[in-house]
Amino acid sequence: RHASMLDYIFFSGKVRLQDISFPLNSLSGTSDAGGRATWQYLKTNHLQLHGKLGSGPMWGPSVGLSFRGLTTLEEADEVERYFESTGTIGSAKRRLTQGLEVVRSRAQRRDRDWGDIEHYLDSMTELQA
């Protein structure tokens, strides 16, 4: 389901290149499944996407949004290793750096606050019982 939407966004010719960031942003940030599916799609179709977008202004946003929905430090490390190994980051380097910072910050905040959130939810459950 996600892959067919991404195929439509990138390759149907019905979404103008300057508009691809809108549905890509929505899909990658809506759910964990959407975030992981978007990242997997970029990896699977990387060469084709780079060939289509790599020399234009939409390569950076496409890279940055492709992993926006990831949630762990391990996933951020995977993204970084992946792009280091491909050598195709080019004009998207800044977006890659910014996106990795967001994913890592979110993951660290979640890890830091998890105990407090769990405690709060447990206390709310006790109040409702």
mmCIF file with all atom_site columns, C-alpha atoms in Angstrom:
data_model
loop_
_atom_site.group_PDB
_atom_site.id
_atom_site.type_symbol
_atom_site.label_atom_id
_atom_site.label_alt_id
_atom_site.label_comp_id
_atom_site.label_asym_id
_atom_site.label_entity_id
_atom_site.label_seq_id
_atom_site.pdbx_PDB_ins_code
_atom_site.Cartn_x
_atom_site.Cartn_y
_atom_site.Cartn_z
_atom_site.occupancy
_atom_site.B_iso_or_equiv
_atom_site.pdbx_formal_charge
_atom_site.auth_seq_id
_atom_site.auth_comp_id
_atom_site.auth_asym_id
_atom_site.auth_atom_id
_atom_site.pdbx_PDB_model_num
ATOM 1   C CA . ARG A 1 1   ? 0.000   0.000  0.000   1.00 0.00 ? 1   ARG A CA 1
ATOM 2   C CA . HIS A 1 2   ? 2.730   2.502  0.935   1.00 0.00 ? 2   HIS A CA 1
ATOM 3   C CA . ALA A 1 3   ? 4.919   1.488  -1.987  1.00 0.00 ? 3   ALA A CA 1
ATOM 4   C CA . SER A 1 4   ? 2.123   2.024  -4.488  1.00 0.00 ? 4   SER A CA 1
ATOM 5   C CA . MET A 1 5   ? 1.507   5.497  -3.074  1.00 0.00 ? 5   MET A CA 1
ATOM 6   C CA . LEU A 1 6   ? 5.218   6.297  -3.327  1.00 0.00 ? 6   LEU A CA 1
ATOM 7   C CA . ASP A 1 7   ? 5.331   4.953  -6.890  1.00 0.00 ? 7   ASP A CA 1
ATOM 8   C CA . TYR A 1 8   ? 2.465   7.283  -7.698  1.00 0.00 ? 8   TYR A CA 1
ATOM 9   C CA . ILE A 1 9   ? 4.177   10.265 -6.061  1.00 0.00 ? 9   ILE A CA 1
ATOM 10  C CA . PHE A 1 10  ? 7.524   9.785  -7.795  1.00 0.00 ? 10  PHE A CA 1
ATOM 11  C CA . PHE A 1 11  ? 6.833   8.022  -11.062 1.00 0.00 ? 11  PHE A CA 1
ATOM 12  C CA . SER A 1 12  ? 3.227   8.464  -12.221 1.00 0.00 ? 12  SER A CA 1
ATOM 13  C CA . GLY A 1 13  ? 3.863   11.861 -13.778 1.00 0.00 ? 13  GLY A CA 1
ATOM 14  C CA . LYS A 1 14  ? 0.684   13.089 -12.079 1.00 0.00 ? 14  LYS A CA 1
ATOM 15  C CA . VAL A 1 15  ? 2.424   14.782 -9.153  1.00 0.00 ? 15  VAL A CA 1
ATOM 16  C CA . ARG A 1 16  ? 4.520   17.764 -10.150 1.00 0.00 ? 16  ARG A CA 1
ATOM 17  C CA . LEU A 1 17  ? 8.105   17.530 -8.921  1.00 0.00 ? 17  LEU A CA 1
ATOM 18  C CA . GLN A 1 18  ? 7.795   20.709 -6.880  1.00 0.00 ? 18  GLN A CA 1
ATOM 19  C CA . ASP A 1 19  ? 4.795   19.157 -5.074  1.00 0.00 ? 19  ASP A CA 1
ATOM 20  C CA . ILE A 1 20  ? 6.195   15.747 -4.124  1.00 0.00 ? 20  ILE A CA 1
ATOM 21  C CA . SER A 1 21  ? 7.231   16.919 -0.680  1.00 0.00 ? 21  SER A CA 1
ATOM 22  C CA . PHE A 1 22  ? 3.604   17.350 0.448   1.00 0.00 ? 22  PHE A CA 1
ATOM 23  C CA . PRO A 1 23  ? 2.432   13.732 0.125   1.00 0.00 ? 23  PRO A CA 1
ATOM 24  C CA . LEU A 1 24  ? 5.907   12.437 1.017   1.00 0.00 ? 24  LEU A CA 1
ATOM 25  C CA . ASN A 1 25  ? 5.846   14.430 4.247   1.00 0.00 ? 25  ASN A CA 1
ATOM 26  C CA . SER A 1 26  ? 2.384   13.156 5.063   1.00 0.00 ? 26  SER A CA 1
ATOM 27  C CA . LEU A 1 27  ? 3.213   9.520  4.432   1.00 0.00 ? 27  LEU A CA 1
ATOM 28  C CA . SER A 1 28  ? 6.556   9.492  6.205   1.00 0.00 ? 28  SER A CA 1
ATOM 29  C CA . GLY A 1 29  ? 5.290   11.260 9.312   1.00 0.00 ? 29  GLY A CA 1
ATOM 30  C CA . THR A 1 30  ? 1.846   9.753  9.780   1.00 0.00 ? 30  THR A CA 1
ATOM 31  C CA . SER A 1 31  ? 2.821   6.500  11.471  1.00 0.00 ? 31  SER A CA 1
ATOM 32  C CA . ASP A 1 32  ? 5.803   4.342  12.333  1.00 0.00 ? 32  ASP A CA 1
ATOM 33  C CA . ALA A 1 33  ? 4.786   2.006  9.507   1.00 0.00 ? 33  ALA A CA 1
ATOM 34  C CA . GLY A 1 34  ? 4.631   4.895  7.041   1.00 0.00 ? 34  GLY A CA 1
ATOM 35  C CA . GLY A 1 35  ? 8.012   6.192  8.183   1.00 0.00 ? 35  GLY A CA 1
ATOM 36  C CA . ARG A 1 36  ? 9.689   2.820  7.816   1.00 0.00 ? 36  ARG A CA 1
ATOM 37  C CA . ALA A 1 37  ? 7.962   2.121  4.496   1.00 0.00 ? 37  ALA A CA 1
ATOM 38  C CA . THR A 1 38  ? 9.136   5.459  3.098   1.00 0.00 ? 38  THR A CA 1
ATOM 39  C CA . TRP A 1 39  ? 12.716  4.795  4.165   1.00 0.00 ? 39  TRP A CA 1
ATOM 40  C CA . GLN A 1 40  ? 12.593  1.258  2.735   1.00 0.00 ? 40  GLN A CA 1
ATOM 41  C CA . TYR A 1 41  ? 11.206  2.622  -0.535  1.00 0.00 ? 41  TYR A CA 1
ATOM 42  C CA . LEU A 1 42  ? 14.045  5.111  -0.868  1.00 0.00 ? 42  LEU A CA 1
ATOM 43  C CA . LYS A 1 43  ? 16.611  2.371  -0.291  1.00 0.00 ? 43  LYS A CA 1
ATOM 44  C CA . THR A 1 44  ? 14.937  0.012  -2.761  1.00 0.00 ? 44  THR A CA 1
ATOM 45  C CA . ASN A 1 45  ? 14.557  2.688  -5.452  1.00 0.00 ? 45  ASN A CA 1
ATOM 46  C CA . HIS A 1 46  ? 17.574  4.800  -4.578  1.00 0.00 ? 46  HIS A CA 1
ATOM 47  C CA . LEU A 1 47  ? 19.328  4.726  -7.941  1.00 0.00 ? 47  LEU A CA 1
ATOM 48  C CA . GLN A 1 48  ? 16.162  5.400  -9.889  1.00 0.00 ? 48  GLN A CA 1
ATOM 49  C CA . LEU A 1 49  ? 15.191  8.261  -7.560  1.00 0.00 ? 49  LEU A CA 1
ATOM 50  C CA . HIS A 1 50  ? 18.687  9.723  -7.621  1.00 0.00 ? 50  HIS A CA 1
ATOM 51  C CA . GLY A 1 51  ? 18.679  9.539  -11.400 1.00 0.00 ? 51  GLY A CA 1
ATOM 52  C CA . LYS A 1 52  ? 15.396  11.407 -11.528 1.00 0.00 ? 52  LYS A CA 1
ATOM 53  C CA . LEU A 1 53  ? 15.947  13.919 -8.712  1.00 0.00 ? 53  LEU A CA 1
ATOM 54  C CA . GLY A 1 54  ? 19.664  13.938 -7.899  1.00 0.00 ? 54  GLY A CA 1
ATOM 55  C CA . SER A 1 55  ? 20.535  16.950 -10.002 1.00 0.00 ? 55  SER A CA 1
ATOM 56  C CA . GLY A 1 56  ? 17.466  18.993 -9.102  1.00 0.00 ? 56  GLY A CA 1
ATOM 57  C CA . PRO A 1 57  ? 16.123  20.922 -6.143  1.00 0.00 ? 57  PRO A CA 1
ATOM 58  C CA . MET A 1 58  ? 13.816  18.120 -4.936  1.00 0.00 ? 58  MET A CA 1
ATOM 59  C CA . TRP A 1 59  ? 16.600  15.646 -4.104  1.00 0.00 ? 59  TRP A CA 1
ATOM 60  C CA . GLY A 1 60  ? 17.282  17.267 -0.711  1.00 0.00 ? 60  GLY A CA 1
ATOM 61  C CA . PRO A 1 61  ? 13.657  17.322 0.457   1.00 0.00 ? 61  PRO A CA 1
ATOM 62  C CA . SER A 1 62  ? 13.114  13.776 -0.807  1.00 0.00 ? 62  SER A CA 1
ATOM 63  C CA . VAL A 1 63  ? 16.124  12.496 1.128   1.00 0.00 ? 63  VAL A CA 1
ATOM 64  C CA . GLY A 1 64  ? 15.212  14.430 4.277   1.00 0.00 ? 64  GLY A CA 1
ATOM 65  C CA . LEU A 1 65  ? 11.601  13.300 4.252   1.00 0.00 ? 65  LEU A CA 1
ATOM 66  C CA . SER A 1 66  ? 12.418  9.690  3.387   1.00 0.00 ? 66  SER A CA 1
ATOM 67  C CA . PHE A 1 67  ? 13.588  8.902  6.912   1.00 0.00 ? 67  PHE A CA 1
ATOM 68  C CA . ARG A 1 68  ? 11.711  11.577 8.858   1.00 0.00 ? 68  ARG A CA 1
ATOM 69  C CA . GLY A 1 69  ? 9.401   9.001  10.441  1.00 0.00 ? 69  GLY A CA 1
ATOM 70  C CA . LEU A 1 70  ? 12.135  6.815  11.896  1.00 0.00 ? 70  LEU A CA 1
ATOM 71  C CA . THR A 1 71  ? 12.255  6.710  15.684  1.00 0.00 ? 71  THR A CA 1
ATOM 72  C CA . THR A 1 72  ? 15.421  5.059  16.990  1.00 0.00 ? 72  THR A CA 1
ATOM 73  C CA . LEU A 1 73  ? 19.108  5.832  17.237  1.00 0.00 ? 73  LEU A CA 1
ATOM 74  C CA . GLU A 1 74  ? 19.835  2.564  15.448  1.00 0.00 ? 74  GLU A CA 1
ATOM 75  C CA . GLU A 1 75  ? 17.680  3.627  12.502  1.00 0.00 ? 75  GLU A CA 1
ATOM 76  C CA . ALA A 1 76  ? 19.444  7.003  12.339  1.00 0.00 ? 76  ALA A CA 1
ATOM 77  C CA . ASP A 1 77  ? 22.786  5.213  12.301  1.00 0.00 ? 77  ASP A CA 1
ATOM 78  C CA . GLU A 1 78  ? 21.519  2.952  9.503   1.00 0.00 ? 78  GLU A CA 1
ATOM 79  C CA . VAL A 1 79  ? 20.495  5.980  7.409   1.00 0.00 ? 79  VAL A CA 1
ATOM 80  C CA . GLU A 1 80  ? 23.876  7.613  7.938   1.00 0.00 ? 80  GLU A CA 1
ATOM 81  C CA . ARG A 1 81  ? 25.788  4.450  7.005   1.00 0.00 ? 81  ARG A CA 1
ATOM 82  C CA . TYR A 1 82  ? 23.578  3.922  3.973   1.00 0.00 ? 82  TYR A CA 1
ATOM 83  C CA . PHE A 1 83  ? 24.248  7.344  2.486   1.00 0.00 ? 83  PHE A CA 1
ATOM 84  C CA . GLU A 1 84  ? 27.946  7.174  3.320   1.00 0.00 ? 84  GLU A CA 1
ATOM 85  C CA . SER A 1 85  ? 28.123  3.905  1.378   1.00 0.00 ? 85  SER A CA 1
ATOM 86  C CA . THR A 1 86  ? 26.263  5.177  -1.699  1.00 0.00 ? 86  THR A CA 1
ATOM 87  C CA . GLY A 1 87  ? 28.234  8.369  -2.250  1.00 0.00 ? 87  GLY A CA 1
ATOM 88  C CA . THR A 1 88  ? 25.153  9.973  -3.807  1.00 0.00 ? 88  THR A CA 1
ATOM 89  C CA . ILE A 1 89  ? 24.103  12.426 -1.125  1.00 0.00 ? 89  ILE A CA 1
ATOM 90  C CA . GLY A 1 90  ? 25.366  15.467 -3.061  1.00 0.00 ? 90  GLY A CA 1
ATOM 91  C CA . SER A 1 91  ? 23.089  18.471 -2.626  1.00 0.00 ? 91  SER A CA 1
ATOM 92  C CA . ALA A 1 92  ? 21.070  16.684 0.065   1.00 0.00 ? 92  ALA A CA 1
ATOM 93  C CA . LYS A 1 93  ? 23.909  16.675 2.608   1.00 0.00 ? 93  LYS A CA 1
ATOM 94  C CA . ARG A 1 94  ? 22.400  19.451 4.690   1.00 0.00 ? 94  ARG A CA 1
ATOM 95  C CA . ARG A 1 95  ? 18.972  17.774 4.692   1.00 0.00 ? 95  ARG A CA 1
ATOM 96  C CA . LEU A 1 96  ? 20.593  14.506 5.718   1.00 0.00 ? 96  LEU A CA 1
ATOM 97  C CA . THR A 1 97  ? 22.418  16.165 8.619   1.00 0.00 ? 97  THR A CA 1
ATOM 98  C CA . GLN A 1 98  ? 19.311  18.030 9.782   1.00 0.00 ? 98  GLN A CA 1
ATOM 99  C CA . GLY A 1 99  ? 17.088  14.970 9.480   1.00 0.00 ? 99  GLY A CA 1
ATOM 100 C CA . LEU A 1 100 ? 19.500  12.767 11.402  1.00 0.00 ? 100 LEU A CA 1
ATOM 101 C CA . GLU A 1 101 ? 19.607  15.357 14.165  1.00 0.00 ? 101 GLU A CA 1
ATOM 102 C CA . VAL A 1 102 ? 15.801  15.344 14.397  1.00 0.00 ? 102 VAL A CA 1
ATOM 103 C CA . VAL A 1 103 ? 15.553  11.536 14.516  1.00 0.00 ? 103 VAL A CA 1
ATOM 104 C CA . ARG A 1 104 ? 18.321  11.249 17.100  1.00 0.00 ? 104 ARG A CA 1
ATOM 105 C CA . SER A 1 105 ? 16.896  14.039 19.245  1.00 0.00 ? 105 SER A CA 1
ATOM 106 C CA . ARG A 1 106 ? 13.434  12.464 19.171  1.00 0.00 ? 106 ARG A CA 1
ATOM 107 C CA . ALA A 1 107 ? 14.852  9.044  20.062  1.00 0.00 ? 107 ALA A CA 1
ATOM 108 C CA . GLN A 1 108 ? 16.936  10.416 22.930  1.00 0.00 ? 108 GLN A CA 1
ATOM 109 C CA . ARG A 1 109 ? 13.988  12.378 24.302  1.00 0.00 ? 109 ARG A CA 1
ATOM 110 C CA . ARG A 1 110 ? 11.749  9.316  24.129  1.00 0.00 ? 110 ARG A CA 1
ATOM 111 C CA . ASP A 1 111 ? 14.356  7.162  25.869  1.00 0.00 ? 111 ASP A CA 1
ATOM 112 C CA . ARG A 1 112 ? 14.909  9.833  28.528  1.00 0.00 ? 112 ARG A CA 1
ATOM 113 C CA . ASP A 1 113 ? 11.209  10.415 29.226  1.00 0.00 ? 113 ASP A CA 1
ATOM 114 C CA . TRP A 1 114 ? 9.898   6.870  28.852  1.00 0.00 ? 114 TRP A CA 1
ATOM 115 C CA . GLY A 1 115 ? 9.885   6.101  32.595  1.00 0.00 ? 115 GLY A CA 1
ATOM 116 C CA . ASP A 1 116 ? 8.012   9.311  33.445  1.00 0.00 ? 116 ASP A CA 1
ATOM 117 C CA . ILE A 1 117 ? 5.432   8.707  30.725  1.00 0.00 ? 117 ILE A CA 1
ATOM 118 C CA . GLU A 1 118 ? 4.919   5.129  31.835  1.00 0.00 ? 118 GLU A CA 1
ATOM 119 C CA . HIS A 1 119 ? 4.495   6.260  35.453  1.00 0.00 ? 119 HIS A CA 1
ATOM 120 C CA . TYR A 1 120 ? 1.954   8.919  34.435  1.00 0.00 ? 120 TYR A CA 1
ATOM 121 C CA . LEU A 1 121 ? -0.092  6.489  32.330  1.00 0.00 ? 121 LEU A CA 1
ATOM 122 C CA . ASP A 1 122 ? -0.056  3.915  35.120  1.00 0.00 ? 122 ASP A CA 1
ATOM 123 C CA . SER A 1 123 ? -1.333  6.539  37.596  1.00 0.00 ? 123 SER A CA 1
ATOM 124 C CA . MET A 1 124 ? -4.113  7.541  35.193  1.00 0.00 ? 124 MET A CA 1
ATOM 125 C CA . THR A 1 125 ? -5.144  3.901  34.839  1.00 0.00 ? 125 THR A CA 1
ATOM 126 C CA . GLU A 1 126 ? -5.285  3.553  38.626  1.00 0.00 ? 126 GLU A CA 1
ATOM 127 C CA . LEU A 1 127 ? -7.488  6.659  38.905  1.00 0.00 ? 127 LEU A CA 1
ATOM 128 C CA . GLN A 1 128 ? -9.947  5.313  36.364  1.00 0.00 ? 128 GLN A CA 1
ATOM 129 C CA . ALA A 1 129 ? -10.220 1.923  38.068  1.00 0.00 ? 129 ALA A CA 1
#
